[in-house]
JSON list of C-alpha atoms in Angstrom, two decimals:
[
{"chain": "U", "resi": 1109, "resn": "MET", "atom": "CA", "xyz": [76.60, 95.66, 80.42]},
{"chain": "U", "resi": 1110, "resn": "LEU", "atom": "CA", "xyz": [73.32, 93.90, 80.00]},
{"chain": "U", "resi": 1111, "resn": "ASN", "atom": "CA", "xyz": [70.67, 95.09, 77.42]},
{"chain": "U", "resi": 1112, "resn": "GLY", "atom": "CA", "xyz": [72.16, 98.73, 77.92]},
{"chain": "U", "resi": 1113, "resn": "ALA", "atom": "CA", "xyz": [71.98, 98.60, 81.65]},
{"chain": "U", "resi": 1114, "resn": "GLU", "atom": "CA", "xyz": [75.25, 98.21, 83.62]},
{"chain": "U", "resi": 1115, "resn": "LEU", "atom": "CA", "xyz": [75.70, 94.99, 85.70]},
{"chain": "U", "resi": 1116, "resn": "ILE", "atom": "CA", "xyz": [76.23, 95.85, 89.44]},
{"chain": "U", "resi": 1117, "resn": "VAL", "atom": "CA", "xyz": [78.15, 93.12, 91.28]},
{"chain": "U", "resi": 1118, "resn": "PRO", "atom": "CA", "xyz": [77.88, 93.31, 95.05]},
{"chain": "U", "resi": 1119, "resn": "ALA", "atom": "CA", "xyz": [80.95, 94.72, 96.92]},
{"chain": "U", "resi": 1120, "resn": "ILE", "atom": "CA", "xyz": [81.06, 91.19, 98.55]},
{"chain": "U", "resi": 1121, "resn": "LEU", "atom": "CA", "xyz": [81.76, 89.38, 95.43]},
{"chain": "U", "resi": 1122, "resn": "GLN", "atom": "CA", "xyz": [84.21, 91.76, 94.09]},
{"chain": "U", "resi": 1123, "resn": "PRO", "atom": "CA", "xyz": [87.87, 91.02, 94.76]},
{"chain": "U", "resi": 1124, "resn": "MET", "atom": "CA", "xyz": [89.75, 93.55, 97.05]},
{"chain": "U", "resi": 1125, "resn": "GLU", "atom": "CA", "xyz": [93.34, 94.52, 96.85]},
{"chain": "U", "resi": 1126, "resn": "TYR", "atom": "CA", "xyz": [95.71, 93.34, 99.61]},
{"chain": "U", "resi": 1127, "resn": "THR", "atom": "CA", "xyz": [99.23, 94.62, 100.18]},
{"chain": "U", "resi": 1128, "resn": "PHE", "atom": "CA", "xyz": [101.69, 92.44, 102.01]},
{"chain": "U", "resi": 1129, "resn": "THR", "atom": "CA", "xyz": [105.26, 91.26, 102.19]},
{"chain": "U", "resi": 1130, "resn": "LEU", "atom": "CA", "xyz": [106.61, 87.69, 102.32]},
{"chain": "U", "resi": 1131, "resn": "LYS", "atom": "CA", "xyz": [110.26, 87.32, 103.38]},
{"chain": "U", "resi": 1132, "resn": "TYR", "atom": "CA", "xyz": [112.24, 84.03, 102.37]},
{"chain": "U", "resi": 1133, "resn": "ARG", "atom": "CA", "xyz": [115.43, 82.32, 103.28]},
{"chain": "U", "resi": 1134, "resn": "LEU", "atom": "CA", "xyz": [116.85, 80.76, 100.16]},
{"chain": "U", "resi": 1135, "resn": "ALA", "atom": "CA", "xyz": [118.87, 77.45, 99.73]},
{"chain": "U", "resi": 1136, "resn": "GLU", "atom": "CA", "xyz": [122.37, 77.86, 98.51]},
{"chain": "U", "resi": 1137, "resn": "GLN", "atom": "CA", "xyz": [121.30, 76.19, 95.32]},
{"chain": "U", "resi": 1138, "resn": "HIS", "atom": "CA", "xyz": [119.21, 79.54, 94.46]},
{"chain": "U", "resi": 1139, "resn": "SER", "atom": "CA", "xyz": [122.23, 82.01, 94.04]},
{"chain": "U", "resi": 1140, "resn": "ASP", "atom": "CA", "xyz": [121.20, 83.20, 90.80]},
{"chain": "U", "resi": 1141, "resn": "PRO", "atom": "CA", "xyz": [118.60, 85.84, 91.38]},
{"chain": "U", "resi": 1142, "resn": "ASP", "atom": "CA", "xyz": [117.83, 86.06, 87.43]},
{"chain": "U", "resi": 1143, "resn": "ASP", "atom": "CA", "xyz": [116.89, 82.51, 87.70]},
{"chain": "U", "resi": 1144, "resn": "TRP", "atom": "CA", "xyz": [114.33, 82.58, 90.47]},
{"chain": "U", "resi": 1145, "resn": "ILE", "atom": "CA", "xyz": [113.19, 85.94, 89.40]},
{"chain": "U", "resi": 1146, "resn": "GLU", "atom": "CA", "xyz": [112.13, 84.45, 86.32]},
{"chain": "U", "resi": 1147, "resn": "ARG", "atom": "CA", "xyz": [110.54, 81.28, 87.80]},
{"chain": "U", "resi": 1148, "resn": "LEU", "atom": "CA", "xyz": [108.59, 83.59, 90.22]},
{"chain": "U", "resi": 1149, "resn": "GLY", "atom": "CA", "xyz": [107.16, 85.40, 87.14]},
{"chain": "U", "resi": 1150, "resn": "GLN", "atom": "CA", "xyz": [106.18, 82.12, 85.59]},
{"chain": "U", "resi": 1151, "resn": "ALA", "atom": "CA", "xyz": [104.66, 80.80, 88.79]},
{"chain": "U", "resi": 1152, "resn": "GLY", "atom": "CA", "xyz": [102.30, 83.99, 88.97]},
{"chain": "U", "resi": 1153, "resn": "CYS", "atom": "CA", "xyz": [104.31, 86.34, 90.99]},
{"chain": "U", "resi": 1154, "resn": "THR", "atom": "CA", "xyz": [104.05, 89.21, 88.52]},
{"chain": "U", "resi": 1155, "resn": "ASP", "atom": "CA", "xyz": [102.06, 91.27, 91.05]},
{"chain": "U", "resi": 1156, "resn": "ALA", "atom": "CA", "xyz": [105.06, 91.40, 93.37]},
{"chain": "U", "resi": 1157, "resn": "LEU", "atom": "CA", "xyz": [108.19, 93.71, 93.93]},
{"chain": "U", "resi": 1158, "resn": "VAL", "atom": "CA", "xyz": [111.18, 91.51, 94.45]},
{"chain": "U", "resi": 1159, "resn": "GLY", "atom": "CA", "xyz": [113.81, 92.69, 97.02]},
{"chain": "U", "resi": 1160, "resn": "ILE", "atom": "CA", "xyz": [117.24, 90.73, 97.08]},
{"chain": "U", "resi": 1161, "resn": "GLY", "atom": "CA", "xyz": [119.29, 93.08, 99.03]},
{"chain": "U", "resi": 1162, "resn": "GLN", "atom": "CA", "xyz": [120.68, 90.39, 101.60]},
{"chain": "U", "resi": 1163, "resn": "PRO", "atom": "CA", "xyz": [122.54, 87.41, 100.30]},
{"chain": "U", "resi": 1164, "resn": "GLY", "atom": "CA", "xyz": [120.45, 84.31, 100.71]},
{"chain": "U", "resi": 1165, "resn": "ARG", "atom": "CA", "xyz": [117.14, 86.25, 101.36]},
{"chain": "U", "resi": 1166, "resn": "LEU", "atom": "CA", "xyz": [114.23, 87.09, 99.31]},
{"chain": "U", "resi": 1167, "resn": "ALA", "atom": "CA", "xyz": [111.56, 89.72, 100.02]},
{"chain": "U", "resi": 1168, "resn": "LEU", "atom": "CA", "xyz": [108.49, 89.93, 97.94]},
{"chain": "U", "resi": 1169, "resn": "GLU", "atom": "CA", "xyz": [106.11, 92.77, 98.31]},
{"chain": "U", "resi": 1170, "resn": "PHE", "atom": "CA", "xyz": [102.71, 91.70, 96.77]},
{"chain": "U", "resi": 1171, "resn": "THR", "atom": "CA", "xyz": [99.88, 93.79, 95.75]},
{"chain": "U", "resi": 1172, "resn": "ARG", "atom": "CA", "xyz": [97.29, 91.04, 95.01]},
{"chain": "U", "resi": 1173, "resn": "ASP", "atom": "CA", "xyz": [93.53, 90.88, 94.53]},
{"chain": "U", "resi": 1174, "resn": "GLY", "atom": "CA", "xyz": [91.54, 88.28, 96.25]},
{"chain": "U", "resi": 1175, "resn": "ALA", "atom": "CA", "xyz": [88.17, 87.61, 97.56]},
{"chain": "U", "resi": 1176, "resn": "SER", "atom": "CA", "xyz": [89.78, 87.73, 101.04]},
{"chain": "U", "resi": 1177, "resn": "ALA", "atom": "CA", "xyz": [93.30, 88.46, 102.59]},
{"chain": "U", "resi": 1178, "resn": "LEU", "atom": "CA", "xyz": [93.29, 84.75, 103.28]},
{"chain": "U", "resi": 1179, "resn": "ASP", "atom": "CA", "xyz": [92.97, 83.96, 99.64]},
{"chain": "U", "resi": 1180, "resn": "ALA", "atom": "CA", "xyz": [95.44, 86.57, 98.56]},
{"chain": "U", "resi": 1181, "resn": "LEU", "atom": "CA", "xyz": [98.17, 85.34, 100.87]},
{"chain": "U", "resi": 1182, "resn": "HIS", "atom": "CA", "xyz": [97.37, 81.71, 100.30]},
{"chain": "U", "resi": 1183, "resn": "SER", "atom": "CA", "xyz": [97.71, 82.16, 96.52]},
{"chain": "U", "resi": 1184, "resn": "ALA", "atom": "CA", "xyz": [100.94, 84.07, 96.90]},
{"chain": "U", "resi": 1185, "resn": "LEU", "atom": "CA", "xyz": [102.50, 81.47, 99.19]},
{"chain": "U", "resi": 1186, "resn": "ALA", "atom": "CA", "xyz": [101.49, 78.63, 96.86]},
{"chain": "U", "resi": 1187, "resn": "ASP", "atom": "CA", "xyz": [102.83, 80.63, 93.91]},
{"chain": "U", "resi": 1188, "resn": "VAL", "atom": "CA", "xyz": [106.36, 81.05, 95.58]},
{"chain": "U", "resi": 1189, "resn": "LYS", "atom": "CA", "xyz": [106.32, 77.44, 96.67]},
{"chain": "U", "resi": 1190, "resn": "LYS", "atom": "CA", "xyz": [105.66, 76.43, 92.98]},
{"chain": "U", "resi": 1191, "resn": "ALA", "atom": "CA", "xyz": [108.66, 78.63, 91.69]},
{"chain": "U", "resi": 1192, "resn": "ILE", "atom": "CA", "xyz": [111.17, 77.89, 94.55]},
{"chain": "U", "resi": 1193, "resn": "PRO", "atom": "CA", "xyz": [110.04, 74.90, 96.52]},
{"chain": "U", "resi": 1194, "resn": "THR", "atom": "CA", "xyz": [113.18, 74.96, 98.79]},
{"chain": "U", "resi": 1195, "resn": "ALA", "atom": "CA", "xyz": [112.54, 78.68, 99.83]},
{"chain": "U", "resi": 1196, "resn": "ARG", "atom": "CA", "xyz": [111.68, 78.90, 103.68]},
{"chain": "U", "resi": 1197, "resn": "LEU", "atom": "CA", "xyz": [109.22, 81.49, 105.02]},
{"chain": "U", "resi": 1198, "resn": "ILE", "atom": "CA", "xyz": [110.82, 83.69, 107.39]},
{"chain": "U", "resi": 1199, "resn": "GLU", "atom": "CA", "xyz": [107.86, 86.21, 107.91]},
{"chain": "U", "resi": 1200, "resn": "ALA", "atom": "CA", "xyz": [104.62, 87.47, 106.55]},
{"chain": "U", "resi": 1201, "resn": "ALA", "atom": "CA", "xyz": [104.05, 91.26, 106.93]},
{"chain": "U", "resi": 1202, "resn": "PRO", "atom": "CA", "xyz": [102.53, 93.43, 108.18]},
{"chain": "U", "resi": 1203, "resn": "ASP", "atom": "CA", "xyz": [102.50, 91.73, 111.32]},
{"chain": "U", "resi": 1204, "resn": "PHE", "atom": "CA", "xyz": [105.41, 92.66, 113.87]},
{"chain": "U", "resi": 1205, "resn": "VAL", "atom": "CA", "xyz": [105.43, 96.39, 114.01]},
{"chain": "U", "resi": 1206, "resn": "GLY", "atom": "CA", "xyz": [106.76, 99.21, 116.18]},
{"chain": "U", "resi": 1207, "resn": "LEU", "atom": "CA", "xyz": [104.87, 102.37, 117.13]},
{"chain": "U", "resi": 1208, "resn": "THR", "atom": "CA", "xyz": [106.26, 104.27, 114.28]},
{"chain": "U", "resi": 1209, "resn": "ASP", "atom": "CA", "xyz": [104.93, 101.65, 111.86]},
{"chain": "U", "resi": 1210, "resn": "ILE", "atom": "CA", "xyz": [101.55, 101.71, 113.46]},
{"chain": "U", "resi": 1211, "resn": "ALA", "atom": "CA", "xyz": [101.47, 105.49, 113.43]},
{"chain": "U", "resi": 1212, "resn": "GLY", "atom": "CA", "xyz": [102.34, 105.49, 109.73]},
{"chain": "U", "resi": 1213, "resn": "ILE", "atom": "CA", "xyz": [99.46, 103.10, 108.99]},
{"chain": "U", "resi": 1214, "resn": "MET", "atom": "CA", "xyz": [96.92, 105.02, 111.00]},
{"chain": "U", "resi": 1215, "resn": "GLY", "atom": "CA", "xyz": [98.09, 108.40, 109.78]},
{"chain": "U", "resi": 1216, "resn": "VAL", "atom": "CA", "xyz": [98.85, 109.86, 113.23]},
{"chain": "U", "resi": 1217, "resn": "SER", "atom": "CA", "xyz": [102.06, 110.81, 114.76]},
{"chain": "U", "resi": 1218, "resn": "ARG", "atom": "CA", "xyz": [104.33, 108.48, 116.74]},
{"chain": "U", "resi": 1219, "resn": "GLN", "atom": "CA", "xyz": [104.11, 110.81, 119.68]},
{"chain": "U", "resi": 1220, "resn": "ASN", "atom": "CA", "xyz": [100.30, 110.85, 119.46]},
{"chain": "U", "resi": 1221, "resn": "LEU", "atom": "CA", "xyz": [100.17, 107.12, 119.50]},
{"chain": "U", "resi": 1222, "resn": "ARG", "atom": "CA", "xyz": [102.63, 106.93, 122.23]},
{"chain": "U", "resi": 1223, "resn": "LYS", "atom": "CA", "xyz": [100.41, 109.24, 124.36]},
{"chain": "U", "resi": 1224, "resn": "LEU", "atom": "CA", "xyz": [97.51, 107.13, 123.64]},
{"chain": "U", "resi": 1225, "resn": "MET", "atom": "CA", "xyz": [99.31, 103.87, 124.58]},
{"chain": "U", "resi": 1226, "resn": "LEU", "atom": "CA", "xyz": [100.44, 105.33, 127.87]},
{"chain": "U", "resi": 1227, "resn": "ALA", "atom": "CA", "xyz": [97.05, 106.88, 128.79]},
{"chain": "U", "resi": 1228, "resn": "HIS", "atom": "CA", "xyz": [95.39, 103.56, 128.22]},
{"chain": "U", "resi": 1229, "resn": "ALA", "atom": "CA", "xyz": [98.32, 101.20, 129.47]},
{"chain": "U", "resi": 1230, "resn": "GLY", "atom": "CA", "xyz": [95.82, 98.70, 131.00]},
{"chain": "U", "resi": 1231, "resn": "SER", "atom": "CA", "xyz": [93.84, 98.04, 127.88]},
{"chain": "U", "resi": 1232, "resn": "PHE", "atom": "CA", "xyz": [96.46, 98.77, 125.10]},
{"chain": "U", "resi": 1233, "resn": "PRO", "atom": "CA", "xyz": [97.58, 95.47, 123.58]},
{"chain": "U", "resi": 1234, "resn": "PRO", "atom": "CA", "xyz": [100.92, 94.23, 125.18]},
{"chain": "U", "resi": 1235, "resn": "PRO", "atom": "CA", "xyz": [103.88, 93.95, 123.00]},
{"chain": "U", "resi": 1236, "resn": "VAL", "atom": "CA", "xyz": [105.29, 90.58, 121.87]},
{"chain": "U", "resi": 1237, "resn": "HIS", "atom": "CA", "xyz": [108.72, 92.11, 122.71]},
{"chain": "U", "resi": 1238, "resn": "GLU", "atom": "CA", "xyz": [109.18, 94.81, 125.07]},
{"chain": "U", "resi": 1239, "resn": "GLY", "atom": "CA", "xyz": [112.33, 96.84, 125.19]},
{"chain": "U", "resi": 1240, "resn": "SER", "atom": "CA", "xyz": [113.97, 99.84, 123.82]},
{"chain": "U", "resi": 1241, "resn": "ALA", "atom": "CA", "xyz": [112.21, 99.06, 120.58]},
{"chain": "U", "resi": 1242, "resn": "SER", "atom": "CA", "xyz": [108.96, 97.14, 121.51]},
{"chain": "U", "resi": 1243, "resn": "ILE", "atom": "CA", "xyz": [107.19, 95.26, 118.94]},
{"chain": "U", "resi": 1244, "resn": "TRP", "atom": "CA", "xyz": [103.49, 94.60, 118.68]},
{"chain": "U", "resi": 1245, "resn": "HIS", "atom": "CA", "xyz": [101.19, 92.25, 116.46]},
{"chain": "U", "resi": 1246, "resn": "LEU", "atom": "CA", "xyz": [99.52, 95.04, 114.11]},
{"chain": "U", "resi": 1247, "resn": "ALA", "atom": "CA", "xyz": [96.33, 93.26, 114.03]},
{"chain": "U", "resi": 1248, "resn": "GLU", "atom": "CA", "xyz": [95.99, 93.51, 117.79]},
{"chain": "U", "resi": 1249, "resn": "VAL", "atom": "CA", "xyz": [96.65, 97.15, 117.88]},
{"chain": "U", "resi": 1250, "resn": "LEU", "atom": "CA", "xyz": [94.59, 97.89, 114.93]},
{"chain": "U", "resi": 1251, "resn": "ASP", "atom": "CA", "xyz": [91.68, 95.90, 116.65]},
{"chain": "U", "resi": 1252, "resn": "TRP", "atom": "CA", "xyz": [92.11, 97.82, 119.81]},
{"chain": "U", "resi": 1253, "resn": "LEU", "atom": "CA", "xyz": [92.16, 101.22, 117.82]},
{"chain": "U", "resi": 1254, "resn": "SER", "atom": "CA", "xyz": [89.09, 100.21, 115.76]},
{"chain": "U", "resi": 1255, "resn": "ALA", "atom": "CA", "xyz": [87.15, 99.33, 118.96]},
{"chain": "U", "resi": 1256, "resn": "ARG", "atom": "CA", "xyz": [88.01, 102.89, 120.44]},
{"chain": "U", "resi": 1257, "resn": "GLY", "atom": "CA", "xyz": [86.50, 104.65, 117.36]},
{"chain": "U", "resi": 1258, "resn": "GLY", "atom": "CA", "xyz": [87.59, 107.57, 115.71]},
{"chain": "U", "resi": 1259, "resn": "TYR", "atom": "CA", "xyz": [90.41, 106.11, 113.67]},
{"chain": "U", "resi": 1260, "resn": "PRO", "atom": "CA", "xyz": [89.54, 105.40, 110.01]},
{"chain": "U", "resi": 1261, "resn": "LEU", "atom": "CA", "xyz": [91.01, 102.14, 108.87]},
{"chain": "U", "resi": 1262, "resn": "GLU", "atom": "CA", "xyz": [90.49, 100.37, 105.70]},
{"chain": "U", "resi": 1263, "resn": "ARG", "atom": "CA", "xyz": [89.23, 96.87, 105.98]},
{"chain": "U", "resi": 1264, "resn": "SER", "atom": "CA", "xyz": [91.98, 95.16, 103.79]},
{"chain": "U", "resi": 1265, "resn": "VAL", "atom": "CA", "xyz": [94.76, 96.53, 105.98]},
{"chain": "U", "resi": 1266, "resn": "LEU", "atom": "CA", "xyz": [93.20, 94.92, 109.19]},
{"chain": "U", "resi": 1267, "resn": "GLU", "atom": "CA", "xyz": [92.21, 91.58, 107.35]},
{"chain": "U", "resi": 1268, "resn": "THR", "atom": "CA", "xyz": [95.71, 91.36, 105.99]},
{"chain": "U", "resi": 1269, "resn": "ALA", "atom": "CA", "xyz": [97.38, 92.00, 109.42]},
{"chain": "U", "resi": 1270, "resn": "LYS", "atom": "CA", "xyz": [95.15, 89.24, 110.84]},
{"chain": "U", "resi": 1271, "resn": "VAL", "atom": "CA", "xyz": [96.18, 86.85, 108.21]},
{"chain": "U", "resi": 1272, "resn": "ALA", "atom": "CA", "xyz": [99.83, 87.75, 108.22]},
{"chain": "U", "resi": 1273, "resn": "ARG", "atom": "CA", "xyz": [99.98, 86.95, 112.09]},
{"chain": "U", "resi": 1274, "resn": "GLU", "atom": "CA", "xyz": [98.17, 83.67, 111.63]},
{"chain": "U", "resi": 1275, "resn": "VAL", "atom": "CA", "xyz": [100.62, 82.62, 108.89]},
{"chain": "U", "resi": 1276, "resn": "ASN", "atom": "CA", "xyz": [103.40, 83.62, 111.39]},
{"chain": "U", "resi": 1277, "resn": "LEU", "atom": "CA", "xyz": [102.01, 81.95, 114.23]},
{"chain": "U", "resi": 1278, "resn": "ALA", "atom": "CA", "xyz": [101.54, 78.94, 111.97]},
{"chain": "U", "resi": 1279, "resn": "ARG", "atom": "CA", "xyz": [105.18, 78.83, 111.05]},
{"chain": "U", "resi": 1280, "resn": "GLN", "atom": "CA", "xyz": [106.24, 79.21, 114.53]},
{"chain": "U", "resi": 1281, "resn": "VAL", "atom": "CA", "xyz": [104.06, 76.44, 115.84]},
{"chain": "U", "resi": 1282, "resn": "ARG", "atom": "CA", "xyz": [105.68, 74.12, 113.43]},
{"chain": "U", "resi": 1283, "resn": "GLN", "atom": "CA", "xyz": [108.99, 74.55, 115.16]},
{"chain": "U", "resi": 1284, "resn": "LEU", "atom": "CA", "xyz": [107.76, 73.52, 118.45]},
{"chain": "U", "resi": 1285, "resn": "PRO", "atom": "CA", "xyz": [108.80, 69.97, 119.45]},
{"chain": "U", "resi": 1286, "resn": "ALA", "atom": "CA", "xyz": [105.62, 67.72, 119.76]},
{"chain": "U", "resi": 1287, "resn": "ARG", "atom": "CA", "xyz": [106.86, 66.39, 123.24]},
{"chain": "U", "resi": 1288, "resn": "ILE", "atom": "CA", "xyz": [106.39, 69.81, 124.99]},
{"chain": "U", "resi": 1289, "resn": "ALA", "atom": "CA", "xyz": [103.47, 71.33, 123.09]},
{"chain": "U", "resi": 1290, "resn": "GLY", "atom": "CA", "xyz": [100.70, 69.84, 125.26]},
{"chain": "U", "resi": 1291, "resn": "ASP", "atom": "CA", "xyz": [102.73, 70.64, 128.41]},
{"chain": "U", "resi": 1292, "resn": "LEU", "atom": "CA", "xyz": [103.02, 74.18, 127.11]},
{"chain": "U", "resi": 1293, "resn": "GLU", "atom": "CA", "xyz": [99.40, 74.71, 125.87]},
{"chain": "U", "resi": 1294, "resn": "ARG", "atom": "CA", "xyz": [98.17, 73.82, 129.58]},
{"chain": "U", "resi": 1295, "resn": "LEU", "atom": "CA", "xyz": [100.69, 76.38, 131.14]},
{"chain": "U", "resi": 1296, "resn": "ILE", "atom": "CA", "xyz": [99.86, 79.20, 128.94]},
{"chain": "U", "resi": 1297, "resn": "ALA", "atom": "CA", "xyz": [96.25, 78.81, 128.50]}
]
């Protein structure tokens, strides 16, 4: 409040809330969940729900404010790295999703989404894995649905899906041997 008048900050400058999950593989030395949960809190991960259901794995569901999804994910990745330096990122989500996941995000039935996919088979984004349970990059499907119109979508959801995909792609590229990177780039371009 300034001289009795409320100060209005443009929406561009106001941080948004982003929800995403980071999944990690933990080194053997991090077998005590109480220890690393405490370290995560000290490193700034107090905005994350911690999942420890699988031995040697850690899932952190963040609801983090940021100027952008990139800022929110970047700060979360940095905080986890600071707390548990030997943790190895497995996946950032939301990225790899099935039709049921996409339908839930969009607020439509799985059957409705499947009909839409089949009716527009030529333009619907191709899955990254096709099979009895096909998997898509969420950002690609949301972009497609957004371009079609008629599907309300929160900007933060699409932005988070795009950044999660970029994080996952960056992680995967690091695993590519340098000797074949150039040849593959020419072949798949």
